[in-house]
Coordinates of C-alpha atoms and ligand atoms in Angstrom, one line a residue:
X1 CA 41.9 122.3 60.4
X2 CA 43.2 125.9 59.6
X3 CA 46.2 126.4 58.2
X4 CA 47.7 127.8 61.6
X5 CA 47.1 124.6 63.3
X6 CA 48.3 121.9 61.1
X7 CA 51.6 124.2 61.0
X8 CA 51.6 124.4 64.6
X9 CA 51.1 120.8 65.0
X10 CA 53.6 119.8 62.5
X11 CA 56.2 121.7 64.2
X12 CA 55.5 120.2 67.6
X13 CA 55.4 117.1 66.2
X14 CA 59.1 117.1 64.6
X15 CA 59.9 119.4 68.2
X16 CA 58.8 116.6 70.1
X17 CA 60.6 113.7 67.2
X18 CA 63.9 115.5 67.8
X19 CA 63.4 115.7 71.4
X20 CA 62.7 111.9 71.3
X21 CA 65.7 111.2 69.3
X22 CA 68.2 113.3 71.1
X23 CA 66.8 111.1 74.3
X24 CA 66.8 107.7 73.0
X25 CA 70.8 108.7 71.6
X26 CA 71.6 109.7 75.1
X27 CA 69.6 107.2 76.6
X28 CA 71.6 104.7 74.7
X29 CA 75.1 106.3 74.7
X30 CA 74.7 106.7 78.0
X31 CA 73.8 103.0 78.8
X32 CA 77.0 101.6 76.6
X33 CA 78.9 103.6 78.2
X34 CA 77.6 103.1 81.6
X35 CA 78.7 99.5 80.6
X36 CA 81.8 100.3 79.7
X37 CA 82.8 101.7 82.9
X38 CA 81.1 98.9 85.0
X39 CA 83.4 96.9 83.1
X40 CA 86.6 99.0 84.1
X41 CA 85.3 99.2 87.4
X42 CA 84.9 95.9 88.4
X43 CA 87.3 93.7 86.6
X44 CA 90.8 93.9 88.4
X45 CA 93.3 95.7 86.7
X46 CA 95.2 92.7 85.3
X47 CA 91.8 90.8 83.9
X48 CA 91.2 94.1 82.8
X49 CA 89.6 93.5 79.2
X50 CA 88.6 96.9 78.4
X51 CA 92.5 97.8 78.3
X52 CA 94.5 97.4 74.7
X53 CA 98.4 96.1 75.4
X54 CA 101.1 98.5 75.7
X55 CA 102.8 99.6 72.5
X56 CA 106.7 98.8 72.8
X57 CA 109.5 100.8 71.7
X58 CA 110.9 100.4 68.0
X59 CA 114.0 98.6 68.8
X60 CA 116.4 101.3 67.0
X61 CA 114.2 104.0 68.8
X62 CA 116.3 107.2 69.6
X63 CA 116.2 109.8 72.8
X64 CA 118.2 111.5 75.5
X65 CA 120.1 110.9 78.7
X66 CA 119.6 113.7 81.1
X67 CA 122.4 113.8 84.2
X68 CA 121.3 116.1 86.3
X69 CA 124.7 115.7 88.7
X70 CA 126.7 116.2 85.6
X71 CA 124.6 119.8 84.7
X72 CA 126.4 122.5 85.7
X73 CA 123.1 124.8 84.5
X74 CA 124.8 126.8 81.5
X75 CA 121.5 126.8 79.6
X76 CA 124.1 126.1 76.4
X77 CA 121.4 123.7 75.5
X78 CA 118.6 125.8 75.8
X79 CA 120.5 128.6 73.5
X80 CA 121.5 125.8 70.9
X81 CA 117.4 124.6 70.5
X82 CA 116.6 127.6 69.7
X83 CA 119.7 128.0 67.0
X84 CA 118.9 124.9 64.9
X85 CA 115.7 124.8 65.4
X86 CA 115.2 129.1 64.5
X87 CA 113.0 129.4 67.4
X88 CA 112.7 133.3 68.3
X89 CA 113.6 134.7 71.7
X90 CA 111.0 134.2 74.4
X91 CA 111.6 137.5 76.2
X92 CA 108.5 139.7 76.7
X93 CA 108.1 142.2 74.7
X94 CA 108.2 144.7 77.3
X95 CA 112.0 144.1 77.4
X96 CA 113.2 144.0 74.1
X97 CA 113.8 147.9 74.0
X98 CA 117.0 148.0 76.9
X99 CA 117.7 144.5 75.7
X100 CA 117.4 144.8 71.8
X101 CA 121.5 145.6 72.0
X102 CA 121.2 147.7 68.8
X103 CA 120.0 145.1 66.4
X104 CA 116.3 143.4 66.2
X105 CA 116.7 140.6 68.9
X106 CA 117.4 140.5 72.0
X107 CA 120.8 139.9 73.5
X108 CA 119.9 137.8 76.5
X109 CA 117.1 135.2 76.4
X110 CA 116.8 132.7 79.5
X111 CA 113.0 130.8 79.4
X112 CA 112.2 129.7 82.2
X113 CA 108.9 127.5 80.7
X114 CA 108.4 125.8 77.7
X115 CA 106.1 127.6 75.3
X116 CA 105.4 128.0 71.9
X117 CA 108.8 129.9 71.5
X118 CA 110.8 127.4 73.5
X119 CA 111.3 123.3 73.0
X120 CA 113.7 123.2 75.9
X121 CA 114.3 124.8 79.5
X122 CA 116.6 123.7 82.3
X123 CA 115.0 124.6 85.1
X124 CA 116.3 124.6 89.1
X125 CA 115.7 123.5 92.2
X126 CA 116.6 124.7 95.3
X127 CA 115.8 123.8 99.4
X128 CA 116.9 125.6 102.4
X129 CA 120.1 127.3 102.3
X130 CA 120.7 126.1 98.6
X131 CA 124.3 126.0 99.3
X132 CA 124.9 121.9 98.0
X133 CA 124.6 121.0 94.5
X134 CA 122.4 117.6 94.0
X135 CA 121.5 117.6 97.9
X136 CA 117.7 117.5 98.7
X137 CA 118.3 119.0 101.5
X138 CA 119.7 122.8 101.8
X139 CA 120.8 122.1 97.9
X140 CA 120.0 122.7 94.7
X141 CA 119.9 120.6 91.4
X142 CA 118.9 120.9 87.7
X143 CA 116.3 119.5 85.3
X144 CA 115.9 119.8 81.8
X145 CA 112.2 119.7 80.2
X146 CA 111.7 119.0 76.7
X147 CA 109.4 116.1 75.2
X148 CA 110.0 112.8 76.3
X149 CA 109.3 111.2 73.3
X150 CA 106.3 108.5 74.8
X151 CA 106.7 104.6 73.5
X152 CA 102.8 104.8 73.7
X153 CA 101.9 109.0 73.3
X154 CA 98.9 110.6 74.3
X155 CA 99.4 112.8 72.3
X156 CA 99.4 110.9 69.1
X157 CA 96.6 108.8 70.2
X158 CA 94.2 111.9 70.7
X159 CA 95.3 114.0 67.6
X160 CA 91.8 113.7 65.4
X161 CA 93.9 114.2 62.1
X162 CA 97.1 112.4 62.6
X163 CA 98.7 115.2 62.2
X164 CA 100.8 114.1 65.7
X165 CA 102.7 110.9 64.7
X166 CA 105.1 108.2 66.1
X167 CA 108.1 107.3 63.4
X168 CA 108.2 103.6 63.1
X169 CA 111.9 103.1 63.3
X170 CA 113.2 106.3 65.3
X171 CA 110.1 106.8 67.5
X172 CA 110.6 110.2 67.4
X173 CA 106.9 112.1 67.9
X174 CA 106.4 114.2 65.1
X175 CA 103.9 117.1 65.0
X176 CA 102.8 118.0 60.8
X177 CA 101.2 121.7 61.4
X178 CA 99.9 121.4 57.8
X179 CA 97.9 118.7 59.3
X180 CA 97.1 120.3 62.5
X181 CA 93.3 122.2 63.0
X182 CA 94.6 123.8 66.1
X183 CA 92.0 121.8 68.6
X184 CA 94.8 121.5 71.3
X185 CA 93.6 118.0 72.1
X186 CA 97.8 117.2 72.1
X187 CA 98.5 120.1 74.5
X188 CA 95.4 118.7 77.3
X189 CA 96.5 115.0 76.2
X190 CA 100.3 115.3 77.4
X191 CA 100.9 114.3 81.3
X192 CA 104.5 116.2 81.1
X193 CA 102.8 119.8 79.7
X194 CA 105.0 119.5 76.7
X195 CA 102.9 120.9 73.6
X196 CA 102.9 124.5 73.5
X197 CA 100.2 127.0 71.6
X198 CA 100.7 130.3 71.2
X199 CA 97.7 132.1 71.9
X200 CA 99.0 135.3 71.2
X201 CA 99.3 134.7 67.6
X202 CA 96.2 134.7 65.4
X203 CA 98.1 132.1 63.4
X204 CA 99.4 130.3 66.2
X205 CA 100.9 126.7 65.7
X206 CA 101.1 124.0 67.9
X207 CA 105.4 123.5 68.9
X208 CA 107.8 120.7 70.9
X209 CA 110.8 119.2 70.9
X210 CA 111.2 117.2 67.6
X211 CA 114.7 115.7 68.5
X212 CA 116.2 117.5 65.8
X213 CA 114.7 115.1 63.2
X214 CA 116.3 117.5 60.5
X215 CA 119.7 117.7 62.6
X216 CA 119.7 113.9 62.6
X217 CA 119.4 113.8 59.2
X218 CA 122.3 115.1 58.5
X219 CA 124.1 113.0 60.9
X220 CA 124.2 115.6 62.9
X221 CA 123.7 115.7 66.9
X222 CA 120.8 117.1 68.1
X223 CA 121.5 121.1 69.7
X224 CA 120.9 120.4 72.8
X225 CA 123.3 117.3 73.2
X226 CA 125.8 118.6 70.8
X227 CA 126.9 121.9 73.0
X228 CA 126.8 120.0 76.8
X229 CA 130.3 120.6 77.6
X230 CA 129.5 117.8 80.4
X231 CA 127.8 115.4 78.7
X232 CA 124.6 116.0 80.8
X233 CA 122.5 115.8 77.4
X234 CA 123.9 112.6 75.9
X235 CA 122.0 111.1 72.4
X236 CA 122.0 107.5 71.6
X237 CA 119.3 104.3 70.8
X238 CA 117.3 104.3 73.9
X239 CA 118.2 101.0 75.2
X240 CA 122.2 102.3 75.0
X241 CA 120.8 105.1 76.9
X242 CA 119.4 102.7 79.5
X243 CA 122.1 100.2 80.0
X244 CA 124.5 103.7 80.4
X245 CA 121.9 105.2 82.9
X246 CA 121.6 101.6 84.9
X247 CA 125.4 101.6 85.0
X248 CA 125.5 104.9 86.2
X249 CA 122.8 104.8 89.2
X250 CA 125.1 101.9 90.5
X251 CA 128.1 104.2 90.8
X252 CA 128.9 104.9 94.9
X253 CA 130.4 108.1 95.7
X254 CA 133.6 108.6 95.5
X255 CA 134.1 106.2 92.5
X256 CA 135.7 107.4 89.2
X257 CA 133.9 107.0 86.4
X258 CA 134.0 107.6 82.7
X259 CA 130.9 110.1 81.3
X260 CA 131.1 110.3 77.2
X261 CA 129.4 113.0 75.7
X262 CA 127.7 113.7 72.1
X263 CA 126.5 110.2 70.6
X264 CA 126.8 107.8 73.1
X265 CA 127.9 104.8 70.2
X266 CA 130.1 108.1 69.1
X267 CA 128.8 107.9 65.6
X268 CA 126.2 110.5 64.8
X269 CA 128.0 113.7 64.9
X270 CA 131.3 111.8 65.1
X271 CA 133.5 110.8 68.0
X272 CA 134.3 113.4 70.4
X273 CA 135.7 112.7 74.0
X274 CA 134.2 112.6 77.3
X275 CA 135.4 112.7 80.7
X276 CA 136.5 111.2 83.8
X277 CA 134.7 112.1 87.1
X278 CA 134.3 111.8 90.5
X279 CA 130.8 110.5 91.9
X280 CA 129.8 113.4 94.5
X281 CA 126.6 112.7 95.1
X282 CA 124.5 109.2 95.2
X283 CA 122.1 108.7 92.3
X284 CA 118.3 107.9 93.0
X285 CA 118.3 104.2 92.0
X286 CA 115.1 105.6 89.9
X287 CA 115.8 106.3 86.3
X288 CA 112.9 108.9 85.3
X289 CA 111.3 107.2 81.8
X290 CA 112.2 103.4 81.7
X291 CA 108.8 102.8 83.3
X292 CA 106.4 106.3 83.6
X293 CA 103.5 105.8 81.2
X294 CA 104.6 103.0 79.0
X295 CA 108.5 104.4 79.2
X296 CA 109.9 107.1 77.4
X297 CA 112.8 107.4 74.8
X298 CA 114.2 110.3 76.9
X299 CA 115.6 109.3 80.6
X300 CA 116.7 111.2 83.3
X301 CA 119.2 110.2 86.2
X302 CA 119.8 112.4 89.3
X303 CA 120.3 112.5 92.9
X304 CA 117.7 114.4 94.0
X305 CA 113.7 112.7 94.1
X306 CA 112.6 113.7 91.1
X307 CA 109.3 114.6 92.4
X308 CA 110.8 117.6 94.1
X309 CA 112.3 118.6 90.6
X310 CA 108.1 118.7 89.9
X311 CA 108.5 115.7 87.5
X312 CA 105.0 114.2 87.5
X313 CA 105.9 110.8 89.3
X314 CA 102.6 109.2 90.8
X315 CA 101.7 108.0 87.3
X316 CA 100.7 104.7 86.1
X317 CA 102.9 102.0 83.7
X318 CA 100.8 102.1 81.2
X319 CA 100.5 104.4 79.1
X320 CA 97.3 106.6 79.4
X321 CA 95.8 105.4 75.4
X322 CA 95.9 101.6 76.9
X323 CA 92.7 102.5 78.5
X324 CA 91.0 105.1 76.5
X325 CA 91.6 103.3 73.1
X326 CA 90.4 100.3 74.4
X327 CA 86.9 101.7 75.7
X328 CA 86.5 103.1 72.5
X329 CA 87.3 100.1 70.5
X330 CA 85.3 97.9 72.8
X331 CA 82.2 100.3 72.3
X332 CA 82.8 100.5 68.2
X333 CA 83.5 96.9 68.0
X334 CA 80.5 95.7 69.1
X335 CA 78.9 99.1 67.0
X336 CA 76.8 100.0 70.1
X337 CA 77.1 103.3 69.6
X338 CA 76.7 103.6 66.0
X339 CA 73.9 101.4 66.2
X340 CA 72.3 103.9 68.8
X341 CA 72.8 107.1 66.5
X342 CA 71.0 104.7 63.9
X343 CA 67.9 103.7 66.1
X344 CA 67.3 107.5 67.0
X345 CA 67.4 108.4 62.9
X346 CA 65.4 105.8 62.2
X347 CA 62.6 106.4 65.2
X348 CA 63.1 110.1 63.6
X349 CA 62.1 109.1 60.0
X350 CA 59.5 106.9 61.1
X351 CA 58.0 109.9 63.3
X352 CA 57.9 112.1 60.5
X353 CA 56.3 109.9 57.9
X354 CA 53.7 108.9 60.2
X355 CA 52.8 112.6 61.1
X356 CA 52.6 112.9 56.9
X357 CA 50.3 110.0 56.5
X358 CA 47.9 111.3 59.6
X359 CA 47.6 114.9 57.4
Ligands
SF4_1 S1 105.9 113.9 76.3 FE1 103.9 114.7 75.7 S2 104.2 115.6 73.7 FE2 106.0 114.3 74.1 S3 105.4 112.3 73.1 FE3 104.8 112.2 75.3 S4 102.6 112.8 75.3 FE4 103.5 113.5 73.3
SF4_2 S1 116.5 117.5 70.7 FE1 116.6 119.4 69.6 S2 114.5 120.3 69.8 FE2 114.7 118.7 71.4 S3 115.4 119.8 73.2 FE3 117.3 119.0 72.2 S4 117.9 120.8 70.8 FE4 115.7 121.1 71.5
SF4_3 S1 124.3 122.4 78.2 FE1 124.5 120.6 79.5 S2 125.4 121.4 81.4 FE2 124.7 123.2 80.3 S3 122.6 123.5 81.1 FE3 122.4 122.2 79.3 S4 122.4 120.1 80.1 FE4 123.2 121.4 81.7

């Protein structure tokens, strides 16, 4: 045989060994997971084995208590994130000139989106005429957007590097960017669009609401809660903020009621007073978080549905990672697909010593 030919067959031989093995690894990923999702499909959702339990809430965990009757839309919270937190001004570039006011930054920013610039944004809502505040109908209302702070992330649970995190005690969701590789798994991961990139910065970093971790350790409020002249941002443990935001979604209109502001327990940042109110419009008895994927450490109470202030409510109890963790644990625990990669290598190595012995 010339020299030509045994080359040629040799490399049609591996061609075809590499071929096989890709085949047989699909073949066989294909089949576990074909058998996963029969599984998912036909158990019912309660018998559903494939599905890990819900992670709970530390029990000191920390968050927000959004009013949305109580904003009065000042955007002091929005202006305050960016303070502590020395975000830069997300006005275009465009309008910085007329805008710049003499110095290097802009003298008016209002976002209007979270981005990689912005952790907060109160955004509005209007129907109609728009002339009534918290009505549904020919009204308007408020709604602040910042992360929710998820008892069972998707974010954390897709982050390849860990450099997304859940604090044990706090539960505050932490993002590490000297951990992060930049794969924006977080920002496709998060059902509330709350991870922001920017693309428009060759060294872009991944940004969202922290909860002022650093503001907080100084026993200090978080911005956003410490400049709400109405107590619309309240901070407190999450199940303070739950029993407050129950109590409150029981109120009838017309009743007086007391609203605090700051810390709700009136410790972190120190006491400060609140306020006595009329009720003026009837809360939804839903409080946005206590059940949305697994509950969130940051609620929201408000008259208005909050689907029409485009808060993503047709979403399931659990969290998201209840199901996809458990497929993939179910399919590594019984080391199917390892097993598969393995039985391609080996038909591979076997392939290629044979085609040895043959020359
Ligand atoms: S809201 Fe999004 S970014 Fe915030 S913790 Fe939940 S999944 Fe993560
Ligand atoms: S907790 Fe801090 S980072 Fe989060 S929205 Fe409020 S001010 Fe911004
Ligand atoms: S500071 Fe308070 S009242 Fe003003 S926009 Fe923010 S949440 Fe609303």
């Amino acid at each position: 045989m010339s020299k030509n030919m045994m080359s040629k067959n040799k490399t049609s031989g591996a061609s075809v060994s590499r071929r096989g093995f890709l085949r047989n690894a699909v073949k066989g990923s294909a089949a576990a997971a074909a058998a996963a999702c029969t599984t998912v499909v036909a158990a019912p959702p309660e018998a559903n084995a494939l599905q890990r339990p819900p992670k709970p809430l530390p029990p000191d965990a920390v968050g927000l208590l959004y009013d949305s009757t109580l904003c009065i839309g000042c955007k002091a919270c929005v202006t305050a994130c960016k303070e502590v937190n020395h975000m830069p001004p997300d006005v275009g570039a465009a309008q910085q000139g007329w805008n710049a006011g003499g110095g290097d930054k802009p003298i008016y920013d209002s976002p209007v989106e979270l981005s990689a610039k912005t952790l907060n944004v109160i955004k509005a809502y209007s129907h109609g005429t728009g002339a009534t505040k918290d009505a549904a109908e020919n009204g308007f209302a408020f709604i602040k957007r910042q992360c929710l702070h998820c008892a069972d992330p998707s974010c954390v649970s897709v982050c390849p590097v860990s450099a997304m995190t859940k604090d044990a005690k706090t539960g505050i969701v932490n993002h590490d960017p000297s951990a992060c590789i930049g794969c924006r798994y977080c920002v496709l991961s998060c059902p509330f669009g709350v991870p922001k990139y920017d693309y428009n910065d060759a060294f872009g970093e991944i940004k969202k609401c922290q909860l002022c971790k650093q503001q907080l350790a100084k026993n200090e409020l978080p911005g956003c809660a410490d400049v709400c002249p109405t107590g619309a941002t309240l901070f407190g443990r999450t199940e303070d903020l739950k029993a407050e935001a129950k109590r409150r979604t029981a109120l009838k209109v017309g009743e007086y009621t007391h609203y605090p502001r700051g810390d709700i327990a009136g410790k972190v940042g120190g006491p400060r007073s609140g306020h006595e109110k009329l009720v003026e419009a009837a809360y939804q008895t839903h409080i946005y978080g206590e059940k949305e994927l697994g509950g969130t450490q940051c609620l929201a109470v408000s008259a208005v549905p909050f689907d029409k202030l485009n808060l993503p409510t047709n979403v399931p109890e659990n969290g998201y990672p209840t199901l996809s963790e458990g497929i993939q644990h179910t399919l590594y625990a019984g080391m199917i697909a390892p097993a598969t990669v393995f039985a391609g290598l080996a038909y591979l190595a076997h392939r290629n010593t044979k085609n040895h012995t043959d020359e």
